[in-house]
mmCIF file of C-alpha atoms in Angstrom:
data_model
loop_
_atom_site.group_PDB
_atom_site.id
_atom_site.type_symbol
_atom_site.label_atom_id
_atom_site.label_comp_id
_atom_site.label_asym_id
_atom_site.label_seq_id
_atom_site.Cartn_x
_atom_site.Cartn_y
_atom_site.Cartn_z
ATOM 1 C CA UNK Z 4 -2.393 -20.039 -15.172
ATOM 2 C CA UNK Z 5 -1.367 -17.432 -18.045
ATOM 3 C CA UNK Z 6 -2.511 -15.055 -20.698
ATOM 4 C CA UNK Z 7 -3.448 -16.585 -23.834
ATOM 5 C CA UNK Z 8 -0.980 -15.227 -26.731
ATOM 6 C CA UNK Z 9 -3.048 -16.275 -29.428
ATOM 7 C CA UNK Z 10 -6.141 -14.069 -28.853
ATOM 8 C CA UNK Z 11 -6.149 -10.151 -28.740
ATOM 9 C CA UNK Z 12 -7.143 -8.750 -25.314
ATOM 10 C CA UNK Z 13 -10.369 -6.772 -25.165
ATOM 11 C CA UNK Z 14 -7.690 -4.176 -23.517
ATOM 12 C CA UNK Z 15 -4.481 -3.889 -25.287
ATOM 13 C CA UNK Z 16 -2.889 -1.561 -23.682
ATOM 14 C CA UNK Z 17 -4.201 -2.510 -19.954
ATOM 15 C CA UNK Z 18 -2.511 -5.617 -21.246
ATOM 16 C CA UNK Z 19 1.143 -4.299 -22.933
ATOM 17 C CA UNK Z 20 4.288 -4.509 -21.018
ATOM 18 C CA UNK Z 21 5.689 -1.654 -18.810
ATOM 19 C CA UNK Z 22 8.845 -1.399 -17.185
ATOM 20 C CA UNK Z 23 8.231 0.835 -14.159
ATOM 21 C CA UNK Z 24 11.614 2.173 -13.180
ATOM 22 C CA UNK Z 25 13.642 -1.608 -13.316
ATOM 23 C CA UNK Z 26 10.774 -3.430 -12.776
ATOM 24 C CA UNK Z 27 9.276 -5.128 -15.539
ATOM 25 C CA UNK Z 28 6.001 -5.671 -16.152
ATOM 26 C CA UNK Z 29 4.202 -8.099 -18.600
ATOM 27 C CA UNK Z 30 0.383 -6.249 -18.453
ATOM 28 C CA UNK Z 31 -0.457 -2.915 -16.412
ATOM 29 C CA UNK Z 32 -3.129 -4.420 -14.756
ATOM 30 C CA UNK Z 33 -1.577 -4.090 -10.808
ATOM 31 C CA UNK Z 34 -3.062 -5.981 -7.381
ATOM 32 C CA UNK Z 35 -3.552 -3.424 -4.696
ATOM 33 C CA UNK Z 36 -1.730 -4.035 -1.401
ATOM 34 C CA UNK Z 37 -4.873 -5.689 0.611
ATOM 35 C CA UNK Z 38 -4.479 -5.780 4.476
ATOM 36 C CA UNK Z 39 -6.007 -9.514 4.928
ATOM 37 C CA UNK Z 40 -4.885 -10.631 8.328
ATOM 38 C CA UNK Z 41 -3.772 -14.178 7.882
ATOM 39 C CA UNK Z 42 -0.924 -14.522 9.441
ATOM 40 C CA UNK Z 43 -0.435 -16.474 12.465
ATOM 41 C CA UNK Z 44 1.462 -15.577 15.714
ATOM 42 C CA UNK Z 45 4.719 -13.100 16.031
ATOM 43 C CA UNK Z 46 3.385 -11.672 12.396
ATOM 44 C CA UNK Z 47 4.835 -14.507 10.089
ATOM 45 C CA UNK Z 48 3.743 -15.104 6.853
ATOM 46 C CA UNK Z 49 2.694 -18.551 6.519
ATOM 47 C CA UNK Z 50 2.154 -21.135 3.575
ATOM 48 C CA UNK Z 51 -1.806 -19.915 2.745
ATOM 49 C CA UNK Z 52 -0.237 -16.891 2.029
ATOM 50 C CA UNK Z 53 2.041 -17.840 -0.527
ATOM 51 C CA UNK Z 54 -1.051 -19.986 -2.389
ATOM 52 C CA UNK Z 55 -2.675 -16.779 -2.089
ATOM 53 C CA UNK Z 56 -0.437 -14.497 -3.505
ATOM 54 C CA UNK Z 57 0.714 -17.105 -6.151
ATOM 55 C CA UNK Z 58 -3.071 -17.334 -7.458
ATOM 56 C CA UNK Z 59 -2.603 -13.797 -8.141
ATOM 57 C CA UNK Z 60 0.606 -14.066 -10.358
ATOM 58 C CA UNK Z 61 -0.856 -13.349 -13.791
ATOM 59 C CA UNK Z 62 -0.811 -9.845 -13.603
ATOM 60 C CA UNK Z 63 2.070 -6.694 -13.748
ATOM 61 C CA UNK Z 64 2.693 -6.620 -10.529
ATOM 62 C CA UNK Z 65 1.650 -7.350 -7.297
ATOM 63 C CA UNK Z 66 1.669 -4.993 -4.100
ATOM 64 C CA UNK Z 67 1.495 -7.288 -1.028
ATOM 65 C CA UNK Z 68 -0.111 -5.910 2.200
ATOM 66 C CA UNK Z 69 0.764 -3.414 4.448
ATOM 67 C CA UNK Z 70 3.738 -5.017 6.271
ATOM 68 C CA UNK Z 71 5.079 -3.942 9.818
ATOM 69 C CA UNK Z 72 8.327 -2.515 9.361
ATOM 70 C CA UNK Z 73 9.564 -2.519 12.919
ATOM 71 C CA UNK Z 74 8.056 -4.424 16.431
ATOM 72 C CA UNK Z 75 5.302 -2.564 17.858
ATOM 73 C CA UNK Z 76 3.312 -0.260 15.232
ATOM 74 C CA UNK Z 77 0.454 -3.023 14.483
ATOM 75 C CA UNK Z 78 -2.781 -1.284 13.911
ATOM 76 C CA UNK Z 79 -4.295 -4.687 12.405
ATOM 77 C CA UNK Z 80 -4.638 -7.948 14.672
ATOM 78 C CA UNK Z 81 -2.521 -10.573 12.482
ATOM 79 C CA UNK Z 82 -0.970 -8.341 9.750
ATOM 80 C CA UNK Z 83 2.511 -9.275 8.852
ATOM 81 C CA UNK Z 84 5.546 -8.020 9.324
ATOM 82 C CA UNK Z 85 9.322 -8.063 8.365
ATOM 83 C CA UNK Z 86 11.810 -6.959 10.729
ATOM 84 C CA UNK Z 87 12.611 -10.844 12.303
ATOM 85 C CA UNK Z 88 14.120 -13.638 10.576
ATOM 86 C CA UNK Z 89 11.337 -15.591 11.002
ATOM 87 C CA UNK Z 90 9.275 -13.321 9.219
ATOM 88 C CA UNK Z 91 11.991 -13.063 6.284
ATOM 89 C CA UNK Z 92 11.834 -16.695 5.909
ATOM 90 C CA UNK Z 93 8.104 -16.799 5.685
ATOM 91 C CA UNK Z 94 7.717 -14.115 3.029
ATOM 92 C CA UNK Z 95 10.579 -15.959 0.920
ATOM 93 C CA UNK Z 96 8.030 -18.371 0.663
ATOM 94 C CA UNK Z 97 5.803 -15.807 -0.809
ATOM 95 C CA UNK Z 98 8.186 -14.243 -2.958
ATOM 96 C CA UNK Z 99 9.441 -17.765 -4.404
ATOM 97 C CA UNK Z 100 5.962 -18.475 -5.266
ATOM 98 C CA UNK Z 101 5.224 -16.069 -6.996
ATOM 99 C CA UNK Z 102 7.959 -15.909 -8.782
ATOM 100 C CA UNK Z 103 7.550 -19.238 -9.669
ATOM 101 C CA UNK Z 104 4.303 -18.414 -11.869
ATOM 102 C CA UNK Z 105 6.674 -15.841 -13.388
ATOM 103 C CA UNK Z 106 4.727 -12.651 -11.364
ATOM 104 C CA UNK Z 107 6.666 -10.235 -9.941
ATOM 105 C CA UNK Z 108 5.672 -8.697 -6.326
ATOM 106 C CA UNK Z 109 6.739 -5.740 -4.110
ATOM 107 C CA UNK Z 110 6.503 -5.268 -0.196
ATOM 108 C CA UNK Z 111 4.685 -2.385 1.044
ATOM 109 C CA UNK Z 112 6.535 -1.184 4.052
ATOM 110 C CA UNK Z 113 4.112 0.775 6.856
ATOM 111 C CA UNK Z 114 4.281 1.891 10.700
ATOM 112 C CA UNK Z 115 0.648 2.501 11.836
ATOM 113 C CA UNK Z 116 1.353 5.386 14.233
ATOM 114 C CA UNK Z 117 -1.594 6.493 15.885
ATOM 115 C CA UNK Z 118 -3.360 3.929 13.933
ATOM 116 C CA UNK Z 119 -1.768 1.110 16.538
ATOM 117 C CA UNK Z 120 -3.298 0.677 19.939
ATOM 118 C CA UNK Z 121 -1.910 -0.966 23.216
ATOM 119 C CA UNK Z 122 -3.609 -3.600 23.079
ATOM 120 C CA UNK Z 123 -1.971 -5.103 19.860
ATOM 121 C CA UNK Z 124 1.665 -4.325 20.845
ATOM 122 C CA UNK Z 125 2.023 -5.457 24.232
ATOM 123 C CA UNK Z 126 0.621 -2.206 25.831
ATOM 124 C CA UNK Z 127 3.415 -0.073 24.416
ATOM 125 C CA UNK Z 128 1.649 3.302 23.523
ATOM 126 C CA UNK Z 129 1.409 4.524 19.722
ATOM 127 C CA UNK Z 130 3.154 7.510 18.430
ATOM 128 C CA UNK Z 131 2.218 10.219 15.983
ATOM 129 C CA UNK Z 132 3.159 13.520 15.068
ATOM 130 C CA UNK Z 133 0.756 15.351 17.553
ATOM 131 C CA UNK Z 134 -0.974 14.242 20.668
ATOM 132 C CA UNK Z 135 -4.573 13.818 18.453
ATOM 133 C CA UNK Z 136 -6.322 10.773 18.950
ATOM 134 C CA UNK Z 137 -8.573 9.035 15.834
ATOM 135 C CA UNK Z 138 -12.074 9.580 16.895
ATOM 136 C CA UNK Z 139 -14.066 8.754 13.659
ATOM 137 C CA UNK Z 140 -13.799 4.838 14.057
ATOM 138 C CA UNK Z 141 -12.991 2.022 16.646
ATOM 139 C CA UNK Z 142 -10.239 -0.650 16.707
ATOM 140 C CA UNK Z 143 -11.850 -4.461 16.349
ATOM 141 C CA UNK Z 144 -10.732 -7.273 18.744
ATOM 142 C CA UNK Z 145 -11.720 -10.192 19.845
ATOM 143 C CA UNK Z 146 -13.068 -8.551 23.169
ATOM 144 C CA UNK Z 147 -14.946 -6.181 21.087
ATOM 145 C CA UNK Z 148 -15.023 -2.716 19.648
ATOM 146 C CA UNK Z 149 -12.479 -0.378 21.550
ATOM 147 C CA UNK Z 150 -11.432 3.168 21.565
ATOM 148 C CA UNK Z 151 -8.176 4.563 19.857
ATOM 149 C CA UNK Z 152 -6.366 6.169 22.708
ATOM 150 C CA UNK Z 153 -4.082 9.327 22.228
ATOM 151 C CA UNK Z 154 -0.616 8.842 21.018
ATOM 152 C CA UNK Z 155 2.346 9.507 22.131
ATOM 153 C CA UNK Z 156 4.099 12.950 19.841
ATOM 154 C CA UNK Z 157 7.413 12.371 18.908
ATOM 155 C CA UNK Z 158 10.309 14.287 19.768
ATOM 156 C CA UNK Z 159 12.943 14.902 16.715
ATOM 157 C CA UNK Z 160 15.570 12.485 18.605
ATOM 158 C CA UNK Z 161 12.875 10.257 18.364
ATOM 159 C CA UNK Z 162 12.597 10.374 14.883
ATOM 160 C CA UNK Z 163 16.045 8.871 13.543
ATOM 161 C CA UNK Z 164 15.029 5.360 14.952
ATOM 162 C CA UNK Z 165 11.377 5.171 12.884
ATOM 163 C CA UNK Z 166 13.625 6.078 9.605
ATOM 164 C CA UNK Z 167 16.434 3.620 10.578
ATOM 165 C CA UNK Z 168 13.375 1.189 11.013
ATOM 166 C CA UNK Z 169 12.227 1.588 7.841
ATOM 167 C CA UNK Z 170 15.478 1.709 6.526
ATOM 168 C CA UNK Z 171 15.851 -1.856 7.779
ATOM 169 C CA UNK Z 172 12.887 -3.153 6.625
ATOM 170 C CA UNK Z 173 14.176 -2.417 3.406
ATOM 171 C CA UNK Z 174 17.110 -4.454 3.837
ATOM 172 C CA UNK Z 175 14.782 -7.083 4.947
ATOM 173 C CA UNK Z 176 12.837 -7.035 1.939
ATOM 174 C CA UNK Z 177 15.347 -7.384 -0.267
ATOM 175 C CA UNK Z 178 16.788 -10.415 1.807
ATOM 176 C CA UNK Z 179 12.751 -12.387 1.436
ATOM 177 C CA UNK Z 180 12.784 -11.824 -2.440
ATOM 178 C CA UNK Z 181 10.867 -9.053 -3.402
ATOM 179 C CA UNK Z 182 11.313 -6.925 -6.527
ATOM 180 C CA UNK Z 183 10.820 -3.330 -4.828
ATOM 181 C CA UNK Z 184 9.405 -1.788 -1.994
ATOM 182 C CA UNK Z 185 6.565 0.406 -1.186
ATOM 183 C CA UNK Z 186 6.836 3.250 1.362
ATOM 184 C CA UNK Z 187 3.418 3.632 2.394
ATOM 185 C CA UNK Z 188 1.999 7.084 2.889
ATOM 186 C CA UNK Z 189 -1.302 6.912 2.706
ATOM 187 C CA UNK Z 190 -4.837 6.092 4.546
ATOM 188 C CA UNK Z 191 -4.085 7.948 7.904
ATOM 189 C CA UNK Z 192 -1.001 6.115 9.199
ATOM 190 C CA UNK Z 193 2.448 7.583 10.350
ATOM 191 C CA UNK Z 194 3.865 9.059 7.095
ATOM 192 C CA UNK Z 195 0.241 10.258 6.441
ATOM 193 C CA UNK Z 196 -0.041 11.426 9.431
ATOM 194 C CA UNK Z 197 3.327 14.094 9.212
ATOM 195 C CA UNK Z 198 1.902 15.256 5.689
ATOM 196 C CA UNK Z 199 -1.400 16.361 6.538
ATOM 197 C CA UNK Z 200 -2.066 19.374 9.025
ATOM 198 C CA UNK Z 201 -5.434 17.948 10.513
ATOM 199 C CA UNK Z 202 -2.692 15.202 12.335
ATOM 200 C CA UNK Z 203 0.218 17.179 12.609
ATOM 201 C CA UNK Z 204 -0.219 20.327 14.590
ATOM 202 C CA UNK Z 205 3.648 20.127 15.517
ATOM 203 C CA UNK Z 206 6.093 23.248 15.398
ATOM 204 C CA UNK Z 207 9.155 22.136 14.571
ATOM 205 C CA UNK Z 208 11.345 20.699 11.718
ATOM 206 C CA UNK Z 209 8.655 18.327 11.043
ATOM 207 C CA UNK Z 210 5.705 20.564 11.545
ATOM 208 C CA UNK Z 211 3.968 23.530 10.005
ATOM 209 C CA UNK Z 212 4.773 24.157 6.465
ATOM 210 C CA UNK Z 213 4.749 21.684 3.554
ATOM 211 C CA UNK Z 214 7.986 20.966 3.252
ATOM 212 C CA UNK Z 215 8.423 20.165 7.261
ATOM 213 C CA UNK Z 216 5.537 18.162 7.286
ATOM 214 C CA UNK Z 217 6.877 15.948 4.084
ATOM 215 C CA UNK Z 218 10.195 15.804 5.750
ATOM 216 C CA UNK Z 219 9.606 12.431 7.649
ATOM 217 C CA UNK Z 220 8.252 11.125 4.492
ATOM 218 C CA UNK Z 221 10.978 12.513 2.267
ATOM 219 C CA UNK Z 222 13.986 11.074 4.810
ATOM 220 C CA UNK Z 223 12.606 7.521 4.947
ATOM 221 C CA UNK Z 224 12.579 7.258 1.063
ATOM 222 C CA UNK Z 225 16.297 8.553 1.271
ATOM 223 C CA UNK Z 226 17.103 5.841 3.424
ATOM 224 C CA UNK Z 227 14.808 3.039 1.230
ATOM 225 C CA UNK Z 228 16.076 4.160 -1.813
ATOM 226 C CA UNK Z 229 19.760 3.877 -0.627
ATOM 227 C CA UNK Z 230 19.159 0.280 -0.031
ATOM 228 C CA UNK Z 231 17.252 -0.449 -3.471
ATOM 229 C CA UNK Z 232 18.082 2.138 -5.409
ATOM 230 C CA UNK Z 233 15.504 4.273 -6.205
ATOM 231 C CA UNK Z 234 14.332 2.696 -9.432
ATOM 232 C CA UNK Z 235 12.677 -0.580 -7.178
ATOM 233 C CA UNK Z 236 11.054 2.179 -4.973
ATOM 234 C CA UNK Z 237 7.227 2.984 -5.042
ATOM 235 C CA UNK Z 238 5.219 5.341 -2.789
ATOM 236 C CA UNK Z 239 1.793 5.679 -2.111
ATOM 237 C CA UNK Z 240 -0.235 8.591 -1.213
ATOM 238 C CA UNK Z 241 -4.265 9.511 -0.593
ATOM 239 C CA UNK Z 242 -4.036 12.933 -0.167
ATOM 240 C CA UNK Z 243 -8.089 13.239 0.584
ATOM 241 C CA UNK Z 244 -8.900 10.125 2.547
ATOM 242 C CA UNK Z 245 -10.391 11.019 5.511
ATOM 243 C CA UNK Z 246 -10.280 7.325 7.000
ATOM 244 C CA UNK Z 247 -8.662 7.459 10.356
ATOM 245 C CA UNK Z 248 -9.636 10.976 10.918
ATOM 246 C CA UNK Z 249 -7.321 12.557 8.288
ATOM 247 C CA UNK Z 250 -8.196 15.509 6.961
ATOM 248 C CA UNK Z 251 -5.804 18.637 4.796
ATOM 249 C CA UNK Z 252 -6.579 22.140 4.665
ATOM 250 C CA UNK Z 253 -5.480 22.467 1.300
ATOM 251 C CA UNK Z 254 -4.779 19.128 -0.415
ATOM 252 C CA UNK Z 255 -4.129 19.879 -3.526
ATOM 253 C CA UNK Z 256 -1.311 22.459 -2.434
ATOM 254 C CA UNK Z 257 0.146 19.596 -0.806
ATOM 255 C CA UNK Z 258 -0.143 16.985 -3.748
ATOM 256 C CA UNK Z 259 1.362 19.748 -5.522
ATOM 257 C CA UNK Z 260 4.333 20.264 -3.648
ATOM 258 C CA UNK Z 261 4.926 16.699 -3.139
ATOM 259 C CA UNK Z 262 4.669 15.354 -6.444
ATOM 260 C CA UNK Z 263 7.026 18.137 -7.762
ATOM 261 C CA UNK Z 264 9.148 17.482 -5.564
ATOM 262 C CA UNK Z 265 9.475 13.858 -5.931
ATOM 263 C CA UNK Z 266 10.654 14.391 -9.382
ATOM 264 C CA UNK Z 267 14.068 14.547 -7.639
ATOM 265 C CA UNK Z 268 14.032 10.950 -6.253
ATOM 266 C CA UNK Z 269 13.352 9.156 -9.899
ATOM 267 C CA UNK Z 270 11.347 6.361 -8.226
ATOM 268 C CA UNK Z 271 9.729 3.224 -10.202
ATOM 269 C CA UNK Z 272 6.249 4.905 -9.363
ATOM 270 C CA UNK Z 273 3.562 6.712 -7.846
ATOM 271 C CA UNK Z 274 1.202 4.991 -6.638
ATOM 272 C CA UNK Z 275 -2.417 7.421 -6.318
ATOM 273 C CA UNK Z 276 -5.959 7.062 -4.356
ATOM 274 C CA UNK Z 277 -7.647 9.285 -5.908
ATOM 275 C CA UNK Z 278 -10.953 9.274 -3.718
ATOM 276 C CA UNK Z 279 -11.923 9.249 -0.148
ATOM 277 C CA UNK Z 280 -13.528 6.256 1.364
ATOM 278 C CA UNK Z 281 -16.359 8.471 2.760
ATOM 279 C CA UNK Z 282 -16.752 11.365 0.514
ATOM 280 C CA UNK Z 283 -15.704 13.814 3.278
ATOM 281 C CA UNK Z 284 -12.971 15.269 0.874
ATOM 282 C CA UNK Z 285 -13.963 15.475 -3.150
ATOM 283 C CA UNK Z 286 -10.834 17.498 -4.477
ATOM 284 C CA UNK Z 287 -9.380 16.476 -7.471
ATOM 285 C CA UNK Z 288 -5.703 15.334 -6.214
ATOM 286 C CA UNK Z 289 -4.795 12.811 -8.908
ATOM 287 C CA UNK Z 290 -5.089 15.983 -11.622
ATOM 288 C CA UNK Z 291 -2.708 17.793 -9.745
ATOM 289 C CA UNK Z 292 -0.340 14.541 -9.497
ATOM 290 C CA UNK Z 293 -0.218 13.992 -13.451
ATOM 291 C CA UNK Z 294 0.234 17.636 -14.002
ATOM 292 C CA UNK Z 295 3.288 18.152 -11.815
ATOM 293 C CA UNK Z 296 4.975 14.612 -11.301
ATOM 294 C CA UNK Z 297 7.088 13.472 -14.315
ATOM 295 C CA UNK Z 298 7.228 9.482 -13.739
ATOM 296 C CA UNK Z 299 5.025 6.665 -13.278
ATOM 297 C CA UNK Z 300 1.615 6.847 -11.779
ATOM 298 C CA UNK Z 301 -0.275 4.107 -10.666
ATOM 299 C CA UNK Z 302 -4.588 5.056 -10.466
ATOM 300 C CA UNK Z 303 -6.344 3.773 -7.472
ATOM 301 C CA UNK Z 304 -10.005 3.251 -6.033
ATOM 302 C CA UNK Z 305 -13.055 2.650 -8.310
ATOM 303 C CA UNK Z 306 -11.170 1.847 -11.522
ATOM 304 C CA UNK Z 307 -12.678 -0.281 -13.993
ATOM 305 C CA UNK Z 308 -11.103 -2.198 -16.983
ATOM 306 C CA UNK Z 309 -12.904 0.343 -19.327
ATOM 307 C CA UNK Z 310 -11.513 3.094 -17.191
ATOM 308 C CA UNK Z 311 -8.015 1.862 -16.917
ATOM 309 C CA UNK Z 312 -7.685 1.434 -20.647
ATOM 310 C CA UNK Z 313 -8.941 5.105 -21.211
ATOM 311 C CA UNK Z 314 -6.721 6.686 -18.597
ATOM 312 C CA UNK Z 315 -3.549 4.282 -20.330
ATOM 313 C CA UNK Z 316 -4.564 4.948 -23.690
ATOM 314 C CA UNK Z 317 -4.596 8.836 -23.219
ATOM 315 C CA UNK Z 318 -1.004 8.568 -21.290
ATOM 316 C CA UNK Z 319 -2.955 9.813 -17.612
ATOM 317 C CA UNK Z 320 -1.636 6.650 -16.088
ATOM 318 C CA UNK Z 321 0.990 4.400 -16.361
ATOM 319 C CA UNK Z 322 -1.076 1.214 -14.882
ATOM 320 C CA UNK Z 323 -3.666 1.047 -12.497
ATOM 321 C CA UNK Z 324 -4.482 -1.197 -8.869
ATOM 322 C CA UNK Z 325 -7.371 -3.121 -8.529
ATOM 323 C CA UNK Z 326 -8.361 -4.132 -5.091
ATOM 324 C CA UNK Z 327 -11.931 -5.717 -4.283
ATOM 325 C CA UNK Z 328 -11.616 -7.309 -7.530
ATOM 326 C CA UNK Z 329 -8.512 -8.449 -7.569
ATOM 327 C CA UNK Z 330 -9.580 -9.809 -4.122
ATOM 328 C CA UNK Z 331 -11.964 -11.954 -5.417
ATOM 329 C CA UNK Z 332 -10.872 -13.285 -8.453
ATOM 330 C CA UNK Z 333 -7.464 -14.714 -8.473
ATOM 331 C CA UNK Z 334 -7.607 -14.467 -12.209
ATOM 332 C CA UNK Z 335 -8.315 -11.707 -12.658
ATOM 333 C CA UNK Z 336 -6.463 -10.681 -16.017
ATOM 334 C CA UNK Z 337 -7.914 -13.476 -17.460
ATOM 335 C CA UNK Z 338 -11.214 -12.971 -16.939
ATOM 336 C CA UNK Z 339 -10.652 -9.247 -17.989
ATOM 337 C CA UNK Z 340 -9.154 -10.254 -20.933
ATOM 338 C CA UNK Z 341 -11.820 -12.849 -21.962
ATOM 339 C CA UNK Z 342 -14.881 -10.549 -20.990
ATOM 340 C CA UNK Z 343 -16.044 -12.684 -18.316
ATOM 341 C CA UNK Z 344 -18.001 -12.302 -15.485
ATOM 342 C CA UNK Z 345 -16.653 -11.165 -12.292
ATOM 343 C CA UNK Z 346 -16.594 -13.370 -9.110
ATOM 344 C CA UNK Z 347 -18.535 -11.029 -5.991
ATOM 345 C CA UNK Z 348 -16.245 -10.286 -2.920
ATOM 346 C CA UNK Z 349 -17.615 -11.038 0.472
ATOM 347 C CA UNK Z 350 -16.609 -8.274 3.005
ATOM 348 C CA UNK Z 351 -17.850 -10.702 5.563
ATOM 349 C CA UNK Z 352 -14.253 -13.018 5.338
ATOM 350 C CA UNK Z 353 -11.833 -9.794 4.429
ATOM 351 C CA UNK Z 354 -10.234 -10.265 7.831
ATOM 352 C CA UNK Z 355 -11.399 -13.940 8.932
ATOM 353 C CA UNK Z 356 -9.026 -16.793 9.103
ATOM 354 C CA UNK Z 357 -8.527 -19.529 7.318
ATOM 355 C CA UNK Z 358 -8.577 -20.169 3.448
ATOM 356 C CA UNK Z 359 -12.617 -18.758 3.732
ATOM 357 C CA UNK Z 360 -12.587 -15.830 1.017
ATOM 358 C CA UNK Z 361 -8.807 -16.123 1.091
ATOM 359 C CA UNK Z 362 -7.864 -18.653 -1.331
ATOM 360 C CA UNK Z 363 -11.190 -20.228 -2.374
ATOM 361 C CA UNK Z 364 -12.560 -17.828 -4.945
ATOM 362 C CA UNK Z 365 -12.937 -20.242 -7.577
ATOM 363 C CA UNK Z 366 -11.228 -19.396 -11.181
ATOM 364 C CA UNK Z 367 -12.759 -18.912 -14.909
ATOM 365 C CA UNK Z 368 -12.041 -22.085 -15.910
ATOM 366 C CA UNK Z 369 -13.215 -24.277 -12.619
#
């Protein structure tokens, strides 16, 4: 299903082309990366997933889930990964998909770090920065609501493997299709967890000041962006969300630092949550973003289509992700662009099985 040409959106510049590094875009309107556990076992995509993401074409650009990029850092039961060939094969089926309703989609690389637990990864203990457990939530499982245990710190020799990881998850990525990468380094897990001080109490090379604790993050989009070039590269950062425990003394020093300093990497975008899930942290990070980083950003969390179009209008943003929405209503630049109502998500099936809230939210014109 695609955009009428013969009507003027309600949102014309939500809805004009954008070429975001050398990806091109046909509207700004972008799907969030959406962890929705469907896959089935050993973390491979499967067909459903492909219908799914291929009901979602219409728009700029699609962000798929947070994707495993090595064995053993799942902090989700049934999120996918890409570092096997069966997984590769599986999210070619995706990619082909997609790409068939003439929508372009990028793979959002993640290692949960502390965020993983024993019991998903065949009792191999998770790794952080520090020796700090997440205490402000429990892990779901089938047998019930369990504790996040402490991680394991990482020494620096330990270090070159997670970037070499990443490295060749990128590699994989490339090989199932996609049209970029995300590095994800945001919402408490490993990269997030080096950048802020409440989760990284370390004292070396990769602890302390700003630029040690960016340093993991910084070396893995060396190594991504050596595979892909830096122009099919996206990041993602929530400097103030405090889910999984995080916490910064000083966020906006850090979004300050970091931004400016990824000025030097010329990647296809930044991609910004500009809230925190619980309200812990209310600084304004995504000012501090637009007034020191020089390319792309992508706005995230709470956005509207009246919103979007101010913020793109007035140059603030370059495009903006829509999650819950986007969620629940496959069409969703349609029904933006029509003025239509807005299908209601239901939290209850975010994480079910089965096609259930997945790939049953009816369309506009059902």
């Amino acid at each position: 299903m695609g955009l009428s040409l013969d009507k003027q959106p309600l949102y014309p510049h939500l809805f004009s082309p954008l070429k975001l590094g050398s990806i091109e875009l046909r509207n700004r309107i972008i799907m969030a990366p959406l962890t929705r556990a469907r896959t089935e076992v050993d973390h491979i995509p499967t067909d459903l997933m492909a219908e799914y993401y291929a009901q979602r074409a219409s728009g700029g650009l699609i962000i798929a889930e947070a994707t495993m990029a090595m064995p053993n850092c799942s902090a989700f039961a049934k999120e996918p990964g890409i570092y096997s060939d069966a997984q590769i094969a599986g999210w070619k089926k995706v990619t082909d998909a997609v790409h068939a309703k003439g929508g372009r989609i990028v793979l959002q690389i993640w290692h949960g770090g502390r965020a993983c637990h024993p019991y998903l990864n065949d009792g191999k203990e998770p790794v952080a920065p520090s020796a700090i457990a997440i205490t402000n939530s429990k892990l779901h499982t089938p047998d019930g609501e369990i504790d996040y245990t402490v991680p394991h710190a990482l020494t620096e020799d330990e270090i070159p493997a997670i970037i070499q990881g990443f490295k060749q998850a990128a590699i994989n990525a490339k090989a199932a299709g996609f049209d970029g990468i995300e590095v994800h380094g945001a919402n408490g897990y490993l990269l997030d967890q080096f950048l802020r001080d409440g989760s990284n109490q370390r004292t070396d090379n990769y602890g302390g000041s700003i630029e040690n604790r960016a340093r993991l993050l910084l070396d893995v989009l060396t190594a991504v962006c050596d595979v892909w070039g830096s122009e099919y590269v996206g990041l993602r950062i929530s400097p103030i969300n405090s889910f999984n425990s995080m916490i910064d003394s000083d966020p906006v020093a850090l979004t300050q630092w970091l931004s400016e300093k990824l000025n030097e990497f010329n990647l296809a975008y930044l991609h910004v949550m500009r809230s925190d899930f619980f309200g812990v942290q209310t600084e304004d990070v995504l000012s501090a973003c637009q007034q020191n980083y020089k390319g792309n950003i992508i706005g995230n969390m709470g956005y509207d289509a009246v919103e979007a179009e101010a913020a793109i209008t007035k140059g603030d943003l370059a495009a903006v992700a829509f999650g819950v929405s986007y969620l629940a209503n496959p069409d969703l630049p349609e029904r933006l662009q029509a003025g239509a109502e807005l299908n209601t998500a239901n939290p209850d099936t975010f994480y079910t099985s089965g096609v259930e809230g997945y790939t049953d939210y009816p369309f506009m014109n059902d």
